[in-house]
PDB file of C-alpha atoms in Angstrom:
ATOM      1  CA  ILE A1313      11.936 -74.571   3.326  1.00 81.00           C
ATOM      2  CA  PHE A1314      13.578 -77.900   4.046  1.00 82.00           C
ATOM      3  CA  ALA A1315      14.804 -76.850   7.462  1.00 82.00           C
ATOM      4  CA  ARG A1316      11.155 -76.606   8.508  1.00 86.00           C
ATOM      5  CA  VAL A1317      10.196 -80.020   7.123  1.00 88.00           C
ATOM      6  CA  ASN A1318      10.264 -83.096   9.353  1.00 89.00           C
ATOM      7  CA  GLU A1319      13.413 -85.197   8.778  1.00 91.00           C
ATOM      8  CA  LEU A1320      11.417 -88.371   8.143  1.00 92.00           C
ATOM      9  CA  THR A1321       9.319 -86.571   5.549  1.00 92.00           C
ATOM     10  CA  LEU A1322      12.433 -85.294   3.820  1.00 91.00           C
ATOM     11  CA  ALA A1323      14.096 -88.705   3.963  1.00 92.00           C
ATOM     12  CA  THR A1324      11.057 -90.253   2.310  1.00 93.00           C
ATOM     13  CA  ALA A1325      10.931 -87.546  -0.360  1.00 92.00           C
ATOM     14  CA  LEU A1326      14.618 -88.160  -1.109  1.00 92.00           C
ATOM     15  CA  HIS A1327      13.687 -91.497  -2.699  1.00 92.00           C
ATOM     16  CA  GLY A1328      12.187 -89.468  -5.543  1.00 91.00           C
ATOM     17  CA  PHE A1329      14.826 -86.695  -5.744  1.00 90.00           C
ATOM     18  CA  LYS A1330      17.709 -86.594  -8.146  1.00 91.00           C
ATOM     19  CA  GLU A1331      21.152 -86.739  -6.525  1.00 90.00           C
ATOM     20  CA  SER A1332      21.916 -83.230  -7.853  1.00 91.00           C
ATOM     21  CA  ASP A1333      18.781 -81.901  -6.138  1.00 88.00           C
ATOM     22  CA  TRP A1334      19.828 -83.445  -2.826  1.00 88.00           C
ATOM     23  CA  GLN A1335      23.261 -81.872  -3.184  1.00 90.00           C
ATOM     24  CA  LYS A1336      21.653 -78.427  -3.483  1.00 89.00           C
ATOM     25  CA  ILE A1337      19.251 -79.015  -0.599  1.00 86.00           C
ATOM     26  CA  SER A1338      21.828 -80.564   1.744  1.00 89.00           C
ATOM     27  CA  LYS A1339      23.991 -77.416   1.652  1.00 89.00           C
ATOM     28  CA  THR A1340      21.561 -75.866   4.162  1.00 86.00           C
ATOM     29  CA  PHE A1341      22.007 -78.681   6.717  1.00 90.00           C
ATOM     30  CA  SER A1342      24.766 -79.419   9.196  1.00 92.00           C
ATOM     31  CA  HIS A1343      26.828 -82.577   8.773  1.00 94.00           C
ATOM     32  CA  LEU A1344      24.846 -84.254  11.586  1.00 94.00           C
ATOM     33  CA  GLN A1345      21.502 -83.367  10.046  1.00 92.00           C
ATOM     34  CA  LYS A1346      22.575 -84.664   6.629  1.00 92.00           C
ATOM     35  CA  ARG A1347      23.758 -87.912   8.220  1.00 94.00           C
ATOM     36  CA  ARG A1348      20.484 -88.409  10.125  1.00 93.00           C
ATOM     37  CA  ILE A1349      18.382 -87.767   7.004  1.00 92.00           C
ATOM     38  CA  GLU A1350      20.493 -90.073   4.859  1.00 92.00           C
ATOM     39  CA  ASP A1351      20.373 -92.783   7.545  1.00 94.00           C
ATOM     40  CA  LEU A1352      16.576 -92.501   7.658  1.00 92.00           C
ATOM     41  CA  LYS A1353      16.445 -92.736   3.874  1.00 92.00           C
ATOM     42  CA  ASN A1354      18.655 -95.829   3.792  1.00 92.00           C
ATOM     43  CA  SER A1355      16.879 -97.543   6.672  1.00 93.00           C
ATOM     44  CA  ARG A1356      13.648 -98.098   4.785  1.00 87.00           C
ATOM     45  CA  GLN A1357      12.394 -98.408   1.251  1.00 89.00           C
ATOM     46  CA  ALA A1358       9.633 -95.963   0.358  1.00 90.00           C
ATOM     47  CA  ASN A1359       6.829 -96.899  -2.002  1.00 92.00           C
ATOM     48  CA  PRO A1360       5.420 -94.392  -4.514  1.00 94.00           C
ATOM     49  CA  ALA A1361       2.484 -93.492  -2.216  1.00 95.00           C
ATOM     50  CA  ASP A1362       4.872 -92.620   0.627  1.00 94.00           C
ATOM     51  CA  ILE A1363       6.985 -90.446  -1.700  1.00 94.00           C
ATOM     52  CA  THR A1364       3.891 -88.647  -2.990  1.00 95.00           C
ATOM     53  CA  SER A1365       2.692 -88.025   0.554  1.00 95.00           C
ATOM     54  CA  ALA A1366       6.100 -86.596   1.454  1.00 94.00           C
ATOM     55  CA  TYR A1367       5.922 -84.254  -1.578  1.00 94.00           C
ATOM     56  CA  VAL A1368       2.434 -83.061  -0.494  1.00 95.00           C
ATOM     57  CA  LYS A1369       3.686 -82.331   3.020  1.00 94.00           C
ATOM     58  CA  ILE A1370       6.537 -80.289   1.596  1.00 92.00           C
ATOM     59  CA  LEU A1371       4.107 -78.348  -0.622  1.00 91.00           C
ATOM     60  CA  GLU A1372       1.870 -77.735   2.386  1.00 93.00           C
ATOM     61  CA  GLU A1373       4.845 -76.258   4.239  1.00 91.00           C
ATOM     62  CA  VAL A1374       5.677 -74.033   1.270  1.00 87.00           C
ATOM     63  CA  ARG A1375       2.075 -72.803   1.096  1.00 87.00           C
ATOM     64  CA  ALA A1376       2.095 -72.060   4.837  1.00 90.00           C
ATOM     65  CA  MET A1377       5.351 -70.139   4.470  1.00 87.00           C
ATOM     66  CA  ILE A1378       3.881 -68.082   1.608  1.00 84.00           C
ATOM     67  CA  LYS A1379       0.696 -67.418   3.603  1.00 85.00           C
ATOM     68  CA  ASP A1380       2.732 -66.304   6.648  1.00 86.00           C
ATOM     69  CA  ALA A1381       4.958 -64.128   4.400  1.00 82.00           C
ATOM     70  CA  HIS A1382       8.101 -66.113   5.194  1.00 81.00           C
ATOM     71  CA  LEU A1383       8.458 -66.645   1.448  1.00 78.00           C
ATOM     72  CA  ARG A1384       7.760 -63.963  -1.099  1.00 80.00           C
ATOM     73  CA  VAL A1385       6.857 -65.576  -4.442  1.00 74.00           C
ATOM     74  CA  GLU A1386       7.360 -62.325  -6.350  1.00 74.00           C
ATOM     75  CA  LYS A1387      11.012 -62.339  -5.225  1.00 76.00           C
ATOM     76  CA  PHE A1388      12.019 -65.835  -6.434  1.00 71.00           C
ATOM     77  CA  ALA A1389       9.411 -66.643  -9.088  1.00 70.00           C
ATOM     78  CA  PRO A1390       7.549 -63.498 -10.239  1.00 71.00           C
ATOM     79  CA  GLU A1391       5.774 -65.427 -12.993  1.00 69.00           C
ATOM     80  CA  LEU A1392       3.995 -67.496 -10.313  1.00 70.00           C
ATOM     81  CA  ALA A1393       2.853 -64.554  -8.192  1.00 71.00           C
ATOM     82  CA  LEU A1394      -0.911 -63.962  -8.032  1.00 70.00           C
ATOM     83  CA  GLU A1395      -2.372 -60.526  -7.569  1.00 71.00           C
ATOM     84  CA  GLU A1396      -4.522 -59.842  -4.471  1.00 71.00           C
ATOM     85  CA  ASN A1397      -7.670 -59.262  -6.528  1.00 68.00           C
ATOM     86  CA  ILE A1398      -7.319 -62.371  -8.738  1.00 67.00           C
ATOM     87  CA  GLU A1399     -10.942 -63.436  -8.054  1.00 66.00           C
ATOM     88  CA  GLU A1400     -12.263 -60.252  -9.598  1.00 63.00           C
TER      89      GLU A1400
END
């Protein structure tokens, strides 16, 4: 998920993440990518509106990945999976 998110968006969202969450996420990045994202984070102070906007962009990416079948909700969170005929 985070490899598909813009680095500036991720750096802004990091202002609201716990350090332990960043440690988990950063395992998927190269050393250079981690350094760039951390430098972006440290170069500017994000306000709550910026952080919320970054979270929304990440959620939009997750939704797009689910729609395109790059993520399968039933595999990682079966309790969140919706059936095809949910409207009925």
